[in-house]
Coordinates of C-alpha atoms and ligand atoms in Angstrom, one line a residue:
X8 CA -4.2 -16.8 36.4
X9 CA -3.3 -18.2 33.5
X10 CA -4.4 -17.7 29.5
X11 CA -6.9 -20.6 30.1
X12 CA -8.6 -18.9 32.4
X13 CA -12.1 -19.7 32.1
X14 CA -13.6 -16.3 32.6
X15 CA -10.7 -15.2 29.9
X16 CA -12.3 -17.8 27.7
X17 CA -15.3 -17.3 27.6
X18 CA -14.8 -13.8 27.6
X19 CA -12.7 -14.7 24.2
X20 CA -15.2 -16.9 23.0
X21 CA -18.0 -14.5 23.4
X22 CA -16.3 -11.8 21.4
X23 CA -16.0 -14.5 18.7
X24 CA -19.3 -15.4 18.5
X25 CA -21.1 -12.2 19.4
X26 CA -22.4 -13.8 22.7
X27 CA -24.2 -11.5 25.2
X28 CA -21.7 -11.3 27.9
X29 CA -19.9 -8.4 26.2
X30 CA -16.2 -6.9 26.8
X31 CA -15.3 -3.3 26.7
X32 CA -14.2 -3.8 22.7
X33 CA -16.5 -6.0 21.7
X34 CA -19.4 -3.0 23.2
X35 CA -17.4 -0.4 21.5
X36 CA -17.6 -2.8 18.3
X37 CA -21.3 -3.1 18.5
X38 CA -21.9 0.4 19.0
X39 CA -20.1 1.6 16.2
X40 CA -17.3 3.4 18.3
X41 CA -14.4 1.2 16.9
X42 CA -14.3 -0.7 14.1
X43 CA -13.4 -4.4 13.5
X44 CA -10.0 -3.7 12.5
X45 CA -9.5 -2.1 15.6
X46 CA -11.4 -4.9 18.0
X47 CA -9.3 -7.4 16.3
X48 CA -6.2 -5.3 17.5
X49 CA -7.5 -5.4 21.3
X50 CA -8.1 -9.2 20.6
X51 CA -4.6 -9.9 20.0
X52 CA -3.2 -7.2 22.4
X53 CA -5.3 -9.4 25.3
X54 CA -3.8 -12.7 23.6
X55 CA -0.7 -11.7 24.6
X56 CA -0.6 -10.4 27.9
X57 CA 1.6 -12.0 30.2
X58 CA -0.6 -14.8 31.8
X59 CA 0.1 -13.6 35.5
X60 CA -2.3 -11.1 34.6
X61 CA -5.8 -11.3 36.3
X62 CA -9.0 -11.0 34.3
X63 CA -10.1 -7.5 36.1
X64 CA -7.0 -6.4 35.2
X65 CA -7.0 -7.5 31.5
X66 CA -10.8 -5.5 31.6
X67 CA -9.0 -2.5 32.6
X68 CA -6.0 -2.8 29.6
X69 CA -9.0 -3.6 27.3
X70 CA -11.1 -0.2 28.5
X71 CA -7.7 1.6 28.4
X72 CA -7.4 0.2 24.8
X73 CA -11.0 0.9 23.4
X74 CA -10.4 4.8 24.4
X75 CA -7.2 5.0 22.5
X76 CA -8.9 3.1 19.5
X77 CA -11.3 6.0 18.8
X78 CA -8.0 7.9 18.4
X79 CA -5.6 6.1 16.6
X80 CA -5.2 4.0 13.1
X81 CA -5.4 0.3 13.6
X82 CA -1.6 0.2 12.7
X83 CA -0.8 2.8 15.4
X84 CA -3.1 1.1 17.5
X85 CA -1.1 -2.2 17.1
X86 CA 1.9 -0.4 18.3
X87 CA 0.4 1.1 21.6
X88 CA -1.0 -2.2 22.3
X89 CA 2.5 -3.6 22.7
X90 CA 2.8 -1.5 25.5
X91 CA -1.1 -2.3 26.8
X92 CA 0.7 -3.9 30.2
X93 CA 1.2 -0.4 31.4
X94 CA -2.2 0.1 32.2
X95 CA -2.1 -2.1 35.4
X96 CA 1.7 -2.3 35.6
X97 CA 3.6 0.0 37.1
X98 CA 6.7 -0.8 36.9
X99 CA 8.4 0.5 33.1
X100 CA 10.9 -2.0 32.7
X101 CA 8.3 -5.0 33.0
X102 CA 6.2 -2.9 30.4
X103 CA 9.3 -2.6 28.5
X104 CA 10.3 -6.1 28.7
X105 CA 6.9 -7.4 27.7
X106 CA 7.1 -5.1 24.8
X107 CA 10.5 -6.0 23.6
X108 CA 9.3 -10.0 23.5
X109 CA 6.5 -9.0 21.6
X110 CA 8.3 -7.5 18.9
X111 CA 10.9 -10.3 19.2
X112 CA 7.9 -12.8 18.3
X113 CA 7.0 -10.4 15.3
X114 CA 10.1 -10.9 13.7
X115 CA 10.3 -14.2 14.3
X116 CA 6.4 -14.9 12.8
X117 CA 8.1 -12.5 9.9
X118 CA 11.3 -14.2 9.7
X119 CA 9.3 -17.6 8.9
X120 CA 7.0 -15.8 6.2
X121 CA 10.0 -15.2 4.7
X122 CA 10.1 -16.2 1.0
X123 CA 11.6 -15.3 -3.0
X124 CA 9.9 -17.5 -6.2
X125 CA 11.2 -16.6 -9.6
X126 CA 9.1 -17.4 -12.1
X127 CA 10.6 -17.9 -16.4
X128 CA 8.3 -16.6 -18.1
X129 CA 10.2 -17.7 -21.2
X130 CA 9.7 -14.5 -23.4
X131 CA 12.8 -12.8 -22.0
X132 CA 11.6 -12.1 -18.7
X133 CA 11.7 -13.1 -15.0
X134 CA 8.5 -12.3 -12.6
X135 CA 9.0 -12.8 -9.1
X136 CA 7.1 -12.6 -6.2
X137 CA 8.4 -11.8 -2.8
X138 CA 7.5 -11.6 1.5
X139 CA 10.1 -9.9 3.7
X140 CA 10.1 -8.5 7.3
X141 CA 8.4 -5.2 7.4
X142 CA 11.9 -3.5 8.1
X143 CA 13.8 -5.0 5.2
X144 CA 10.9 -4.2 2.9
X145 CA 10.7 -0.2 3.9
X146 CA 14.2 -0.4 3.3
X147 CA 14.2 -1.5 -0.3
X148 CA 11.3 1.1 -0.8
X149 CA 13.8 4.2 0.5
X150 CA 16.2 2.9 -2.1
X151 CA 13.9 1.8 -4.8
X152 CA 12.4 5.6 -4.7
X153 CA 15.9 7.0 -3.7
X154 CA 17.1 5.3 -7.4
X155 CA 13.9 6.4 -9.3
X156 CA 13.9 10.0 -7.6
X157 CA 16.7 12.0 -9.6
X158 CA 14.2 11.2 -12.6
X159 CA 11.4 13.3 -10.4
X160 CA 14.7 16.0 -10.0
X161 CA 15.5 18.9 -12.3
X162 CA 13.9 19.3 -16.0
X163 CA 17.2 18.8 -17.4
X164 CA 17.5 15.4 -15.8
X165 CA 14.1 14.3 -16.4
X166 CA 14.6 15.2 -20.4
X167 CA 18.1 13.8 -20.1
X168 CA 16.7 10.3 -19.3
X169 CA 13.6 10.4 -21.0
X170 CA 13.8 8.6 -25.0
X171 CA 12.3 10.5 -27.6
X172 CA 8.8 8.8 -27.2
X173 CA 9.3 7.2 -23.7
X174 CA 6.6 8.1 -21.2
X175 CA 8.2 7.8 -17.6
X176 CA 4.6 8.6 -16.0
X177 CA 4.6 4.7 -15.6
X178 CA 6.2 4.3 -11.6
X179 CA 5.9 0.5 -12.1
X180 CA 8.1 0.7 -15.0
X181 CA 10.1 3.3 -13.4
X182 CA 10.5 1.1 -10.0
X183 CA 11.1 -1.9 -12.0
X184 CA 13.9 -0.1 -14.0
X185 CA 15.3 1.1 -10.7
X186 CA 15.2 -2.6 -9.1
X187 CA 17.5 -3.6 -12.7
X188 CA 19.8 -1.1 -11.7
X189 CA 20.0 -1.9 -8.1
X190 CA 20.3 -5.8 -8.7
X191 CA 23.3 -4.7 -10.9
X192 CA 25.5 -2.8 -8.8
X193 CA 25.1 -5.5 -5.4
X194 CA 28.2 -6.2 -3.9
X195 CA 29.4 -9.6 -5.2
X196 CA 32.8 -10.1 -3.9
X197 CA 32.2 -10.8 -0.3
X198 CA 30.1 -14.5 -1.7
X199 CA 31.8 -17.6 -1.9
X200 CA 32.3 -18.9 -4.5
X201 CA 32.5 -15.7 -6.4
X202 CA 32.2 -17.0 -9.4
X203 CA 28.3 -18.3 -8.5
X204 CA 27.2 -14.8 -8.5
X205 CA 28.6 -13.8 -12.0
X206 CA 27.5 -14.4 -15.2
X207 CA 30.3 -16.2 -17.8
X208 CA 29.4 -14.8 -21.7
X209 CA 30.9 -16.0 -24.3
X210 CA 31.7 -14.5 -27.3
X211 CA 33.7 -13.9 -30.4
X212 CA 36.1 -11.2 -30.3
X213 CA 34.5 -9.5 -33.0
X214 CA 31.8 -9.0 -30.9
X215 CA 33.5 -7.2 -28.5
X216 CA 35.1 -5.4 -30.7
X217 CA 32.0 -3.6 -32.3
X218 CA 30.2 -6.4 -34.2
X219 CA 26.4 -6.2 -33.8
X220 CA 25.7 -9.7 -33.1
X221 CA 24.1 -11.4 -29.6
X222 CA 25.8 -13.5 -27.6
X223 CA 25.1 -16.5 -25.2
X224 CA 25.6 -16.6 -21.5
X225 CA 26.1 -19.5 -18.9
X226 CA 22.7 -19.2 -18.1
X227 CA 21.5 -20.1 -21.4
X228 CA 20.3 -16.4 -22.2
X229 CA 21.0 -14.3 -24.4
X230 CA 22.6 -10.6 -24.9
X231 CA 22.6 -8.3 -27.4
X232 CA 26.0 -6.6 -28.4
X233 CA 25.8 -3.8 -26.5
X234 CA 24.6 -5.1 -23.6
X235 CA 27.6 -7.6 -23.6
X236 CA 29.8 -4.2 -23.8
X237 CA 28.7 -2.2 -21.2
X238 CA 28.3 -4.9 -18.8
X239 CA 31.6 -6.1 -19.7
X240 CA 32.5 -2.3 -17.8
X241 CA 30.9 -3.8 -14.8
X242 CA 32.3 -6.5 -12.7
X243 CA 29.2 -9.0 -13.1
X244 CA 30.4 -10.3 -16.2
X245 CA 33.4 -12.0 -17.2
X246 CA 34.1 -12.2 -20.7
X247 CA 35.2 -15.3 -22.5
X248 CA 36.3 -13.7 -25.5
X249 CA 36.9 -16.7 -28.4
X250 CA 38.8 -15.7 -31.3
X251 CA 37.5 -17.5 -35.3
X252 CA 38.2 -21.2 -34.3
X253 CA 36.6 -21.2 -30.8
X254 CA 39.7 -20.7 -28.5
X255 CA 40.0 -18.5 -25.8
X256 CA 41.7 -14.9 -26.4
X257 CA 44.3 -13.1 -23.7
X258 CA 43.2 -9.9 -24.7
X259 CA 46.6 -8.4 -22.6
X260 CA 45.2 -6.0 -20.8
X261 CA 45.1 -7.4 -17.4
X262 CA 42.8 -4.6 -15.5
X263 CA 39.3 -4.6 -17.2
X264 CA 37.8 -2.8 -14.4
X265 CA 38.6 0.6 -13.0
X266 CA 40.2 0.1 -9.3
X267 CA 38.2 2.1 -6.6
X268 CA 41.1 3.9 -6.0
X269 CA 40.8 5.4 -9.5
X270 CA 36.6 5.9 -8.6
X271 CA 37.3 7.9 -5.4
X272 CA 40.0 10.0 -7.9
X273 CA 37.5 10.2 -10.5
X274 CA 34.6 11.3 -8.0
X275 CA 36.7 14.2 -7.3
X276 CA 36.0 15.7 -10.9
X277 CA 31.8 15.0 -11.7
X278 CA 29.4 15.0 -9.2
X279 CA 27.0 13.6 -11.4
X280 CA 26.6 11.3 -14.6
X281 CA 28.6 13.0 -17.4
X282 CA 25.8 12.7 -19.6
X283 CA 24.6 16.5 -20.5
X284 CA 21.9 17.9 -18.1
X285 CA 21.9 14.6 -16.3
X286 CA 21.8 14.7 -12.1
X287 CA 22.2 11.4 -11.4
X288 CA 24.7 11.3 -8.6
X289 CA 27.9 10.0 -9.0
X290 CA 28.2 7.4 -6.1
X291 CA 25.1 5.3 -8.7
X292 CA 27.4 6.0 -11.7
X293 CA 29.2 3.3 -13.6
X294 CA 33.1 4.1 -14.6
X295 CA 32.9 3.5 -18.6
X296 CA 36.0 2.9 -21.0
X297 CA 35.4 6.3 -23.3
X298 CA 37.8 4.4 -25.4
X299 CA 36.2 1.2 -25.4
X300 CA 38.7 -1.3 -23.5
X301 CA 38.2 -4.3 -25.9
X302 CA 39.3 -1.9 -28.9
X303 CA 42.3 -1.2 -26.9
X304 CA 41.5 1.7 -24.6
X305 CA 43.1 1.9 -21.1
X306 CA 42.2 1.5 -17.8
X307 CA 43.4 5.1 -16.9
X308 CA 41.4 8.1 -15.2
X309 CA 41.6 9.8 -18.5
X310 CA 39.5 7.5 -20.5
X311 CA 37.0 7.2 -17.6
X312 CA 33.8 8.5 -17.8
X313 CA 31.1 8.4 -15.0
X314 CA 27.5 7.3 -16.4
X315 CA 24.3 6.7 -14.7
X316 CA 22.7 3.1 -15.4
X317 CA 20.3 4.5 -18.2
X318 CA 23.1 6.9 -20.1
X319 CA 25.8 4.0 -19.5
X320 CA 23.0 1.8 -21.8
X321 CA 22.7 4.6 -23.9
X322 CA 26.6 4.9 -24.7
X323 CA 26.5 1.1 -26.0
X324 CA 23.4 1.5 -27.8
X325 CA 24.0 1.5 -31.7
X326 CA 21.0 3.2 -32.6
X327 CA 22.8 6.1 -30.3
X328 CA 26.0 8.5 -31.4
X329 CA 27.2 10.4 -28.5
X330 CA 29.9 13.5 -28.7
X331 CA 31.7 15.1 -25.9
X332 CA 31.2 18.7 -25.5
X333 CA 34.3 20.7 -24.5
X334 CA 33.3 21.0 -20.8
X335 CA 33.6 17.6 -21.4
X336 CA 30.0 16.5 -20.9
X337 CA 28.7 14.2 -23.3
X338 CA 25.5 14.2 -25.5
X339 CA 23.5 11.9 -27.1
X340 CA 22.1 12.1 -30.8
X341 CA 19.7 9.3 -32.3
X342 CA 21.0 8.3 -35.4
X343 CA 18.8 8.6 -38.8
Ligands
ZN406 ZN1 30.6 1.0 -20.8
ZN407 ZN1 22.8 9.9 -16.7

């Protein structure tokens, strides 16, 4: 028999139109037993039988499937039905074949819903919109929440990260602050070229030296000061530093960037962000320059200091003065 079937199609036909010869889910439908949701579940689940399958043996998946509808979610329901077949197949490995092709087909339906837009809004801010496979999308949920979850952590932590009149009861915010972070510490190096995935700034060496005054990127957007600085302690920036008539300075420190060598050293000493009462785990920390590299600090374990995304914004923040208490952790004071 094949999917054309006519007693198939008219039986698919009938449960579309509401005719009177009625199939096991579409009298469970009309009786209340199951709900739409679920009778469109059964619908697809018949679809996609393999087409040697007769139509008294499709009735029998169908029955088998209307009983464990009255138990199970539509979404668990969808994933039983993958494995319908085994209600007039005996044999497991069929069953399990038919269900791996149906998930293959999944993906592949997901694969080609696929898509990213970004969207300038032109007041300093990108909105994007985004469809992804199931899999990939629960996965950016784990780290999404996995990023935003320290802030649910200890008191300290939560009053560590949270300004002065900042209300972090907003997840959106707190997600989209955790998506920042994330977007900021993907691996670059394995892309080709390089250089596509980092952003050029360009600025007076003044600037980078301590002088509150934004600078331009390649993109045509703009940074303030101390965003230039602390990003200049991550690798997705390279500095173009230009000195007063608009040519290029060798600053003469060739290593801007701690090695991971010195990381892995440096992760033997803080567990967490060296900010005071902060928990954010190291492996999410940024190395900064506690002697700020363009005013001449090293690129030694000694003037490294592991902060989290938030407290590494913090240290470059003017409106900020920090101190370093003797156990070495630092704190933060708003200045007046
Ligand atoms: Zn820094
Ligand atoms: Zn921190």
């Amino acid at each position: 028999m094949t999917r054309t079937d006519p007693v198939v199609a008219q039986r698919q036909v009938g449960l579309a139109q509401g005719l009177e010869q009625r199939t096991a889910a579409q009298a469970a439908l009309a009786s209340g037993v199951i709900s739409a949701e679920h009778a469109a579940v059964i619908v697809a689940a018949d679809r996609q039988l393999p087409t040697g399958v007769t139509a008294s043996q499709r009735e029998v998946v169908e029955q088998s499937l209307v009983e464990k509808a009255q138990e199970l979610s539509p979404a668990m329901l969808r994933r039983a039905a993958r494995r319908a077949l085994e209600a007039v197949e005996p044999d497991v490995s069929v069953v399990d074949a038919h269900e791996n092709e149906l998930v293959v087909n999944e993906e592949d339906r997901a694969r080609s819903k696929t898509r990213l837009t970004l969207h300038e809004n032109g007041d300093g801010t990108v909105t994007g919109h985004f469809t992804v496979p199931s899999a990939q999308g629960m996965l950016l949920k784990k780290i999404i929440d996995t990023i935003t979850a320290p802030r649910r952590g200890r008191l300290g932590a939560a009053q560590a990260q949270v300004g002065e009149r900042e209300c972090r009861t907003d997840w959106d915010r707190a997600r989209g602050e955790a998506l920042v972070e994330l977007i900021e510490h993907l691996p670059v190096d394995h892309l080709h070229p390089r250089s596509a995935a980092t952003v050029v700034i360009t600025l007076s060496e003044d600037v980078l030296r301590g002088a509150l005054r934004a600078a331009g990127l390649d993109t045509g957007e703009m940074l303030s000061a101390g965003e230039v600085r602390r990003l200049a302690c991550t690798a997705h920036l390279i500095p173009v530093v230009l000195n007063g008539k608009g040519n290029p300075v060798d600053l003469g420190r060739s290593a801007r960037l701690f090695s991971e060598a010195q990381r892995v050293a440096l992760g033997l000493v803080h567990q967490t962000c060296a900010a005071d009462g902060c928990d954010r785990p190291y492996a999410w920390c940024e190395l900064h320059h506690l002697h700020e590299w363009a005013l001449g600090g090293r690129t030694d374990l000694a003037n490294a200091v592991p902060l989290c995304h938030f407290h590494h914004q913090r240290i470059h923040d003017h409106r900020y003065q920090h101190t370093r208490t003797r156990s070495g952790s630092i704190l933060f004071t708003r200045r007046t």
